[in-house]
């Protein structure tokens, strides 16, 4: 009698390979003699999480700023949800940004505002309008999504670091973004809280089918959140693969990140 087969590990969320939500094609950007990005290319699929790794100063934050139109590239194209970012005027960029969420490394919560007002701030600064009842429901849902339903009246100073990170994510989720950009989401958190944030990133991906571009140096975060990993080195996408594939890569420039 044959032994029972070993159960397969849970599959990561899959994406439609034909549906790219973000295409970075041959992008270059220099500041004087400092060539930060050099012919960088990467494609993010709907429902997919990509973690971008690289040494400090490699250009990861610059890449995100180019994606949201805060920096203009010297060459190449960035297409977000079918729109060429460089071709959009101010209003066009504002409308596109309502479909993008951004989780800042520092959380960027307003200390003088309650949690509720922090969440309402981006909601009221975009071109769509909501009734007070709709606003209340969106705040309620966003806080429930991050497991902090009872914090609406609290001030940021009353919350722990992990709770502030969750509130920052709730503020991102309230606009129901199609793409979320995470900048070092676990930096400054203890390992247990960091893992909670990693699992929350996956829960958000699963519930809303969001796509995410994640900047991280935290290997546990990379392992738990990435469907694919891209290594930014010498201004270009030096390598990309699954976490396991990158870990097994014998190239010293790749291998050194995973030891």
PDB file of C-alpha atoms in Angstrom:
ATOM      1  CA  UNK A   1       0.000   0.000   0.000  1.00  0.00           C
ATOM      2  CA  UNK A   2       1.405   3.353  -1.009  1.00  0.00           C
ATOM      3  CA  UNK A   3       1.982   5.962   1.732  1.00  0.00           C
ATOM      4  CA  UNK A   4      -0.392   8.901   1.837  1.00  0.00           C
ATOM      5  CA  UNK A   5       0.933  11.878  -0.109  1.00  0.00           C
ATOM      6  CA  UNK A   6       2.404  14.748   1.887  1.00  0.00           C
ATOM      7  CA  UNK A   7      -0.058  17.662   1.990  1.00  0.00           C
ATOM      8  CA  UNK A   8       1.049  20.559  -0.190  1.00  0.00           C
ATOM      9  CA  UNK A   9       1.743  23.899   1.541  1.00  0.00           C
ATOM     10  CA  UNK A  10      -0.946  26.576   1.212  1.00  0.00           C
ATOM     11  CA  UNK A  11      -0.709  28.264  -2.164  1.00  0.00           C
ATOM     12  CA  UNK A  12       0.063  31.976  -2.346  1.00  0.00           C
ATOM     13  CA  UNK A  13      -2.635  34.169  -3.899  1.00  0.00           C
ATOM     14  CA  UNK A  14      -2.450  33.942  -7.667  1.00  0.00           C
ATOM     15  CA  UNK A  15      -2.778  36.707 -10.228  1.00  0.00           C
ATOM     16  CA  UNK A  16      -3.995  36.857 -13.789  1.00  0.00           C
ATOM     17  CA  UNK A  17      -0.749  36.795 -15.801  1.00  0.00           C
ATOM     18  CA  UNK A  18      -2.405  38.801 -18.561  1.00  0.00           C
ATOM     19  CA  UNK A  19      -3.411  41.675 -16.306  1.00  0.00           C
ATOM     20  CA  UNK A  20      -0.617  44.040 -15.365  1.00  0.00           C
ATOM     21  CA  UNK A  21      -1.608  46.875 -13.033  1.00  0.00           C
ATOM     22  CA  UNK A  22       1.855  48.477 -12.934  1.00  0.00           C
ATOM     23  CA  UNK A  23       4.474  48.350 -15.667  1.00  0.00           C
ATOM     24  CA  UNK A  24       7.860  49.986 -15.183  1.00  0.00           C
ATOM     25  CA  UNK A  25       9.669  49.814 -18.516  1.00  0.00           C
ATOM     26  CA  UNK A  26      13.337  50.748 -19.007  1.00  0.00           C
ATOM     27  CA  UNK A  27      13.204  53.604 -16.511  1.00  0.00           C
ATOM     28  CA  UNK A  28      16.299  55.694 -15.827  1.00  0.00           C
ATOM     29  CA  UNK A  29      16.743  58.627 -13.468  1.00  0.00           C
ATOM     30  CA  UNK A  30      19.896  60.476 -12.428  1.00  0.00           C
ATOM     31  CA  UNK A  31      20.582  63.284 -10.010  1.00  0.00           C
ATOM     32  CA  UNK A  32      23.668  64.883 -11.493  1.00  0.00           C
ATOM     33  CA  UNK A  33      26.317  62.188 -11.689  1.00  0.00           C
ATOM     34  CA  UNK A  34      24.338  59.839  -9.431  1.00  0.00           C
ATOM     35  CA  UNK A  35      22.518  57.398 -11.712  1.00  0.00           C
ATOM     36  CA  UNK A  36      19.908  56.040  -9.301  1.00  0.00           C
ATOM     37  CA  UNK A  37      17.816  54.064 -11.785  1.00  0.00           C
ATOM     38  CA  UNK A  38      19.333  52.655 -14.976  1.00  0.00           C
ATOM     39  CA  UNK A  39      17.056  50.841 -17.395  1.00  0.00           C
ATOM     40  CA  UNK A  40      14.931  49.462 -14.545  1.00  0.00           C
ATOM     41  CA  UNK A  41      11.980  47.270 -15.544  1.00  0.00           C
ATOM     42  CA  UNK A  42       9.372  45.462 -13.451  1.00  0.00           C
ATOM     43  CA  UNK A  43       5.752  44.382 -13.904  1.00  0.00           C
ATOM     44  CA  UNK A  44       3.223  44.004 -11.082  1.00  0.00           C
ATOM     45  CA  UNK A  45       0.162  41.826 -11.727  1.00  0.00           C
ATOM     46  CA  UNK A  46      -3.308  42.228 -10.290  1.00  0.00           C
ATOM     47  CA  UNK A  47      -3.583  40.513  -6.917  1.00  0.00           C
ATOM     48  CA  UNK A  48       0.193  40.125  -6.604  1.00  0.00           C
ATOM     49  CA  UNK A  49       2.654  41.302  -3.954  1.00  0.00           C
ATOM     50  CA  UNK A  50       6.178  42.165  -5.091  1.00  0.00           C
ATOM     51  CA  UNK A  51       8.841  43.045  -2.525  1.00  0.00           C
ATOM     52  CA  UNK A  52      11.679  45.250  -3.767  1.00  0.00           C
ATOM     53  CA  UNK A  53      14.949  44.739  -1.900  1.00  0.00           C
ATOM     54  CA  UNK A  54      18.255  46.524  -2.234  1.00  0.00           C
ATOM     55  CA  UNK A  55      21.039  48.193  -0.306  1.00  0.00           C
ATOM     56  CA  UNK A  56      20.406  51.493   1.458  1.00  0.00           C
ATOM     57  CA  UNK A  57      20.604  54.250  -1.124  1.00  0.00           C
ATOM     58  CA  UNK A  58      19.969  51.854  -4.010  1.00  0.00           C
ATOM     59  CA  UNK A  59      16.947  53.863  -5.160  1.00  0.00           C
ATOM     60  CA  UNK A  60      13.966  51.995  -3.721  1.00  0.00           C
ATOM     61  CA  UNK A  61      12.229  55.098  -2.349  1.00  0.00           C
ATOM     62  CA  UNK A  62      13.033  56.985  -5.558  1.00  0.00           C
ATOM     63  CA  UNK A  63      11.315  54.195  -7.490  1.00  0.00           C
ATOM     64  CA  UNK A  64       8.112  54.600  -5.457  1.00  0.00           C
ATOM     65  CA  UNK A  65       8.167  58.381  -5.954  1.00  0.00           C
ATOM     66  CA  UNK A  66       8.395  57.836  -9.693  1.00  0.00           C
ATOM     67  CA  UNK A  67       5.441  55.429  -9.608  1.00  0.00           C
ATOM     68  CA  UNK A  68       3.165  58.001  -7.953  1.00  0.00           C
ATOM     69  CA  UNK A  69       4.408  60.873 -10.106  1.00  0.00           C
ATOM     70  CA  UNK A  70       6.347  62.822  -7.481  1.00  0.00           C
ATOM     71  CA  UNK A  71       9.516  62.466  -9.570  1.00  0.00           C
ATOM     72  CA  UNK A  72       9.804  62.557 -13.357  1.00  0.00           C
ATOM     73  CA  UNK A  73      12.016  59.943 -14.952  1.00  0.00           C
ATOM     74  CA  UNK A  74      14.714  60.823 -17.494  1.00  0.00           C
ATOM     75  CA  UNK A  75      13.650  57.999 -19.810  1.00  0.00           C
ATOM     76  CA  UNK A  76      11.400  54.974 -19.927  1.00  0.00           C
ATOM     77  CA  UNK A  77       7.714  54.709 -19.072  1.00  0.00           C
ATOM     78  CA  UNK A  78       5.640  53.925 -15.999  1.00  0.00           C
ATOM     79  CA  UNK A  79       2.100  52.737 -16.653  1.00  0.00           C
ATOM     80  CA  UNK A  80      -0.273  52.505 -13.687  1.00  0.00           C
ATOM     81  CA  UNK A  81      -3.715  50.965 -14.217  1.00  0.00           C
ATOM     82  CA  UNK A  82      -3.401  51.590 -17.932  1.00  0.00           C
ATOM     83  CA  UNK A  83      -2.295  55.229 -17.642  1.00  0.00           C
ATOM     84  CA  UNK A  84       1.088  56.678 -18.543  1.00  0.00           C
ATOM     85  CA  UNK A  85       2.067  58.560 -15.379  1.00  0.00           C
ATOM     86  CA  UNK A  86       4.285  61.059 -17.235  1.00  0.00           C
ATOM     87  CA  UNK A  87       1.422  62.015 -19.567  1.00  0.00           C
ATOM     88  CA  UNK A  88      -1.007  62.952 -16.777  1.00  0.00           C
ATOM     89  CA  UNK A  89      -1.659  66.537 -15.710  1.00  0.00           C
ATOM     90  CA  UNK A  90      -2.165  67.549 -12.072  1.00  0.00           C
ATOM     91  CA  UNK A  91      -5.854  66.585 -12.026  1.00  0.00           C
ATOM     92  CA  UNK A  92      -5.150  63.319 -13.780  1.00  0.00           C
ATOM     93  CA  UNK A  93      -2.506  62.428 -11.214  1.00  0.00           C
ATOM     94  CA  UNK A  94      -4.859  63.282  -8.355  1.00  0.00           C
ATOM     95  CA  UNK A  95      -7.519  60.989  -9.765  1.00  0.00           C
ATOM     96  CA  UNK A  96      -5.038  58.175 -10.313  1.00  0.00           C
ATOM     97  CA  UNK A  97      -3.696  58.537  -6.771  1.00  0.00           C
ATOM     98  CA  UNK A  98      -7.142  57.832  -5.335  1.00  0.00           C
ATOM     99  CA  UNK A  99      -6.618  54.286  -6.644  1.00  0.00           C
ATOM    100  CA  UNK A 100      -3.216  54.002  -4.963  1.00  0.00           C
ATOM    101  CA  UNK A 101      -2.610  53.504  -1.264  1.00  0.00           C
ATOM    102  CA  UNK A 102       0.637  54.468   0.460  1.00  0.00           C
ATOM    103  CA  UNK A 103       1.772  53.182   3.829  1.00  0.00           C
ATOM    104  CA  UNK A 104       4.544  55.471   5.054  1.00  0.00           C
ATOM    105  CA  UNK A 105       7.486  54.061   6.994  1.00  0.00           C
ATOM    106  CA  UNK A 106       6.824  56.632   9.748  1.00  0.00           C
ATOM    107  CA  UNK A 107       3.005  56.149   9.526  1.00  0.00           C
ATOM    108  CA  UNK A 108       2.573  59.936   9.012  1.00  0.00           C
ATOM    109  CA  UNK A 109      -0.478  60.188  11.265  1.00  0.00           C
ATOM    110  CA  UNK A 110      -1.574  63.666  12.353  1.00  0.00           C
ATOM    111  CA  UNK A 111      -0.905  63.900  16.092  1.00  0.00           C
ATOM    112  CA  UNK A 112      -3.548  66.604  16.599  1.00  0.00           C
ATOM    113  CA  UNK A 113      -6.335  64.521  15.028  1.00  0.00           C
ATOM    114  CA  UNK A 114      -8.272  61.585  16.384  1.00  0.00           C
ATOM    115  CA  UNK A 115      -8.036  58.251  14.608  1.00  0.00           C
ATOM    116  CA  UNK A 116     -11.407  58.957  12.970  1.00  0.00           C
ATOM    117  CA  UNK A 117     -10.238  62.332  11.642  1.00  0.00           C
ATOM    118  CA  UNK A 118      -6.977  60.820  10.404  1.00  0.00           C
ATOM    119  CA  UNK A 119      -8.988  58.336   8.357  1.00  0.00           C
ATOM    120  CA  UNK A 120     -11.399  60.965   7.093  1.00  0.00           C
ATOM    121  CA  UNK A 121      -8.618  63.316   5.971  1.00  0.00           C
ATOM    122  CA  UNK A 122      -7.768  61.544   2.685  1.00  0.00           C
ATOM    123  CA  UNK A 123     -11.429  60.662   2.130  1.00  0.00           C
ATOM    124  CA  UNK A 124     -12.403  64.343   2.104  1.00  0.00           C
ATOM    125  CA  UNK A 125      -9.503  65.486  -0.056  1.00  0.00           C
ATOM    126  CA  UNK A 126     -10.353  63.487  -3.147  1.00  0.00           C
ATOM    127  CA  UNK A 127     -12.799  64.202  -5.927  1.00  0.00           C
ATOM    128  CA  UNK A 128     -15.492  61.735  -4.818  1.00  0.00           C
ATOM    129  CA  UNK A 129     -18.041  62.904  -2.229  1.00  0.00           C
ATOM    130  CA  UNK A 130     -19.644  60.884   0.566  1.00  0.00           C
ATOM    131  CA  UNK A 131     -22.529  61.489   2.938  1.00  0.00           C
ATOM    132  CA  UNK A 132     -21.786  61.532   6.687  1.00  0.00           C
ATOM    133  CA  UNK A 133     -23.378  58.082   6.953  1.00  0.00           C
ATOM    134  CA  UNK A 134     -21.162  56.736   4.174  1.00  0.00           C
ATOM    135  CA  UNK A 135     -18.088  58.253   5.825  1.00  0.00           C
ATOM    136  CA  UNK A 136     -18.987  56.642   9.143  1.00  0.00           C
ATOM    137  CA  UNK A 137     -19.410  53.253   7.480  1.00  0.00           C
ATOM    138  CA  UNK A 138     -16.093  53.531   5.628  1.00  0.00           C
ATOM    139  CA  UNK A 139     -14.274  54.451   8.863  1.00  0.00           C
ATOM    140  CA  UNK A 140     -15.939  51.559  10.683  1.00  0.00           C
ATOM    141  CA  UNK A 141     -15.029  49.057   7.958  1.00  0.00           C
ATOM    142  CA  UNK A 142     -11.421  50.269   7.673  1.00  0.00           C
ATOM    143  CA  UNK A 143     -10.882  49.958  11.427  1.00  0.00           C
ATOM    144  CA  UNK A 144     -12.475  46.513  11.483  1.00  0.00           C
ATOM    145  CA  UNK A 145     -10.169  45.446   8.649  1.00  0.00           C
ATOM    146  CA  UNK A 146      -7.128  46.152  10.839  1.00  0.00           C
ATOM    147  CA  UNK A 147      -8.653  44.802  14.065  1.00  0.00           C
ATOM    148  CA  UNK A 148      -8.996  48.161  15.835  1.00  0.00           C
ATOM    149  CA  UNK A 149     -12.721  48.860  15.726  1.00  0.00           C
ATOM    150  CA  UNK A 150     -12.775  50.592  19.134  1.00  0.00           C
ATOM    151  CA  UNK A 151     -10.054  53.193  18.478  1.00  0.00           C
ATOM    152  CA  UNK A 152     -11.919  55.826  16.418  1.00  0.00           C
ATOM    153  CA  UNK A 153     -12.008  58.417  19.235  1.00  0.00           C
ATOM    154  CA  UNK A 154      -8.419  57.865  20.391  1.00  0.00           C
ATOM    155  CA  UNK A 155      -5.437  60.074  19.599  1.00  0.00           C
ATOM    156  CA  UNK A 156      -2.338  58.582  17.940  1.00  0.00           C
ATOM    157  CA  UNK A 157      -0.293  59.201  21.115  1.00  0.00           C
ATOM    158  CA  UNK A 158      -2.575  56.792  22.986  1.00  0.00           C
ATOM    159  CA  UNK A 159      -1.684  53.928  20.667  1.00  0.00           C
ATOM    160  CA  UNK A 160       1.277  51.545  20.572  1.00  0.00           C
ATOM    161  CA  UNK A 161       3.652  51.491  17.590  1.00  0.00           C
ATOM    162  CA  UNK A 162       1.939  48.449  16.124  1.00  0.00           C
ATOM    163  CA  UNK A 163      -1.487  50.024  16.544  1.00  0.00           C
ATOM    164  CA  UNK A 164      -0.335  53.221  14.831  1.00  0.00           C
ATOM    165  CA  UNK A 165       0.933  51.117  11.924  1.00  0.00           C
ATOM    166  CA  UNK A 166      -2.483  49.440  11.680  1.00  0.00           C
ATOM    167  CA  UNK A 167      -4.247  52.813  11.740  1.00  0.00           C
ATOM    168  CA  UNK A 168      -1.968  54.047   8.961  1.00  0.00           C
ATOM    169  CA  UNK A 169      -2.984  50.980   6.944  1.00  0.00           C
ATOM    170  CA  UNK A 170      -6.656  51.629   7.732  1.00  0.00           C
ATOM    171  CA  UNK A 171      -6.233  55.164   6.387  1.00  0.00           C
ATOM    172  CA  UNK A 172      -4.825  53.650   3.209  1.00  0.00           C
ATOM    173  CA  UNK A 173      -7.654  51.117   2.909  1.00  0.00           C
ATOM    174  CA  UNK A 174     -10.449  53.659   3.335  1.00  0.00           C
ATOM    175  CA  UNK A 175     -10.044  54.734  -0.306  1.00  0.00           C
ATOM    176  CA  UNK A 176     -10.304  51.105  -1.465  1.00  0.00           C
ATOM    177  CA  UNK A 177      -7.050  51.296  -3.468  1.00  0.00           C
ATOM    178  CA  UNK A 178      -6.254  48.854  -6.233  1.00  0.00           C
ATOM    179  CA  UNK A 179      -2.507  49.115  -5.587  1.00  0.00           C
ATOM    180  CA  UNK A 180      -0.812  49.641  -2.223  1.00  0.00           C
ATOM    181  CA  UNK A 181       2.758  50.871  -1.837  1.00  0.00           C
ATOM    182  CA  UNK A 182       4.342  49.816   1.448  1.00  0.00           C
ATOM    183  CA  UNK A 183       7.527  51.574   2.563  1.00  0.00           C
ATOM    184  CA  UNK A 184       9.345  49.385   5.132  1.00  0.00           C
ATOM    185  CA  UNK A 185       6.075  48.313   6.841  1.00  0.00           C
ATOM    186  CA  UNK A 186       7.771  46.527   9.770  1.00  0.00           C
ATOM    187  CA  UNK A 187      10.609  48.957  10.528  1.00  0.00           C
ATOM    188  CA  UNK A 188      10.758  49.904  14.214  1.00  0.00           C
ATOM    189  CA  UNK A 189       8.399  47.147  15.322  1.00  0.00           C
ATOM    190  CA  UNK A 190       9.234  44.245  17.594  1.00  0.00           C
ATOM    191  CA  UNK A 191       9.350  40.822  15.845  1.00  0.00           C
ATOM    192  CA  UNK A 192       5.919  39.696  17.075  1.00  0.00           C
ATOM    193  CA  UNK A 193       4.184  42.928  16.043  1.00  0.00           C
ATOM    194  CA  UNK A 194       6.078  42.906  12.751  1.00  0.00           C
ATOM    195  CA  UNK A 195       4.753  39.448  11.943  1.00  0.00           C
ATOM    196  CA  UNK A 196       1.223  40.612  12.768  1.00  0.00           C
ATOM    197  CA  UNK A 197       1.624  43.390  10.199  1.00  0.00           C
ATOM    198  CA  UNK A 198       2.989  40.888   7.654  1.00  0.00           C
ATOM    199  CA  UNK A 199      -0.075  38.666   8.095  1.00  0.00           C
ATOM    200  CA  UNK A 200      -2.332  41.715   7.883  1.00  0.00           C
ATOM    201  CA  UNK A 201      -0.765  42.641   4.538  1.00  0.00           C
ATOM    202  CA  UNK A 202      -1.661  39.167   3.259  1.00  0.00           C
ATOM    203  CA  UNK A 203      -5.195  39.406   4.683  1.00  0.00           C
ATOM    204  CA  UNK A 204      -5.742  42.723   2.886  1.00  0.00           C
ATOM    205  CA  UNK A 205      -4.426  41.222  -0.356  1.00  0.00           C
ATOM    206  CA  UNK A 206      -6.772  38.247  -0.047  1.00  0.00           C
ATOM    207  CA  UNK A 207      -9.873  40.212   0.959  1.00  0.00           C
ATOM    208  CA  UNK A 208      -9.615  43.055  -1.568  1.00  0.00           C
ATOM    209  CA  UNK A 209      -7.464  41.439  -4.291  1.00  0.00           C
ATOM    210  CA  UNK A 210      -5.062  44.354  -3.999  1.00  0.00           C
ATOM    211  CA  UNK A 211      -1.691  44.456  -5.693  1.00  0.00           C
ATOM    212  CA  UNK A 212       1.269  45.680  -3.666  1.00  0.00           C
ATOM    213  CA  UNK A 213       4.766  47.010  -4.176  1.00  0.00           C
ATOM    214  CA  UNK A 214       6.578  46.547  -0.868  1.00  0.00           C
ATOM    215  CA  UNK A 215       9.940  48.005   0.104  1.00  0.00           C
ATOM    216  CA  UNK A 216      11.560  45.955   2.863  1.00  0.00           C
ATOM    217  CA  UNK A 217      14.884  44.842   4.353  1.00  0.00           C
ATOM    218  CA  UNK A 218      13.129  42.517   6.811  1.00  0.00           C
ATOM    219  CA  UNK A 219      13.630  38.956   5.568  1.00  0.00           C
ATOM    220  CA  UNK A 220      10.692  37.641   7.586  1.00  0.00           C
ATOM    221  CA  UNK A 221       8.479  40.308   6.003  1.00  0.00           C
ATOM    222  CA  UNK A 222       9.791  39.403   2.557  1.00  0.00           C
ATOM    223  CA  UNK A 223       9.186  35.693   3.111  1.00  0.00           C
ATOM    224  CA  UNK A 224       5.656  36.153   4.464  1.00  0.00           C
ATOM    225  CA  UNK A 225       4.338  38.834   2.106  1.00  0.00           C
ATOM    226  CA  UNK A 226       6.038  38.343  -1.271  1.00  0.00           C
ATOM    227  CA  UNK A 227       4.706  36.440  -4.235  1.00  0.00           C
ATOM    228  CA  UNK A 228       7.828  37.625  -6.030  1.00  0.00           C
ATOM    229  CA  UNK A 229      11.003  39.396  -4.913  1.00  0.00           C
ATOM    230  CA  UNK A 230      12.912  41.915  -7.031  1.00  0.00           C
ATOM    231  CA  UNK A 231      16.469  42.985  -6.225  1.00  0.00           C
ATOM    232  CA  UNK A 232      17.321  46.577  -7.123  1.00  0.00           C
ATOM    233  CA  UNK A 233      21.083  46.771  -7.699  1.00  0.00           C
ATOM    234  CA  UNK A 234      23.192  49.141  -9.780  1.00  0.00           C
ATOM    235  CA  UNK A 235      20.018  50.946 -10.786  1.00  0.00           C
ATOM    236  CA  UNK A 236      18.351  48.000 -12.454  1.00  0.00           C
ATOM    237  CA  UNK A 237      16.232  44.996 -11.580  1.00  0.00           C
ATOM    238  CA  UNK A 238      19.213  42.719 -11.059  1.00  0.00           C
ATOM    239  CA  UNK A 239      17.160  39.605 -10.257  1.00  0.00           C
ATOM    240  CA  UNK A 240      13.572  38.595  -9.592  1.00  0.00           C
ATOM    241  CA  UNK A 241      12.058  35.316  -8.437  1.00  0.00           C
ATOM    242  CA  UNK A 242      10.027  33.793  -5.642  1.00  0.00           C
ATOM    243  CA  UNK A 243      11.503  34.046  -2.150  1.00  0.00           C
ATOM    244  CA  UNK A 244      12.666  30.426  -2.351  1.00  0.00           C
ATOM    245  CA  UNK A 245      14.177  31.009  -5.774  1.00  0.00           C
ATOM    246  CA  UNK A 246      16.079  34.076  -4.613  1.00  0.00           C
ATOM    247  CA  UNK A 247      17.269  32.268  -1.501  1.00  0.00           C
ATOM    248  CA  UNK A 248      18.664  29.453  -3.641  1.00  0.00           C
ATOM    249  CA  UNK A 249      20.371  31.832  -6.096  1.00  0.00           C
ATOM    250  CA  UNK A 250      24.148  31.295  -5.949  1.00  0.00           C
ATOM    251  CA  UNK A 251      25.000  34.745  -7.327  1.00  0.00           C
ATOM    252  CA  UNK A 252      26.792  36.533  -4.433  1.00  0.00           C
ATOM    253  CA  UNK A 253      24.900  39.796  -5.115  1.00  0.00           C
ATOM    254  CA  UNK A 254      21.643  37.934  -4.528  1.00  0.00           C
ATOM    255  CA  UNK A 255      22.744  35.310  -2.010  1.00  0.00           C
ATOM    256  CA  UNK A 256      24.213  37.869   0.425  1.00  0.00           C
ATOM    257  CA  UNK A 257      20.742  39.297   1.084  1.00  0.00           C
ATOM    258  CA  UNK A 258      19.407  35.923   2.226  1.00  0.00           C
ATOM    259  CA  UNK A 259      22.071  34.691   4.662  1.00  0.00           C
TER     260      UNK A 259
END
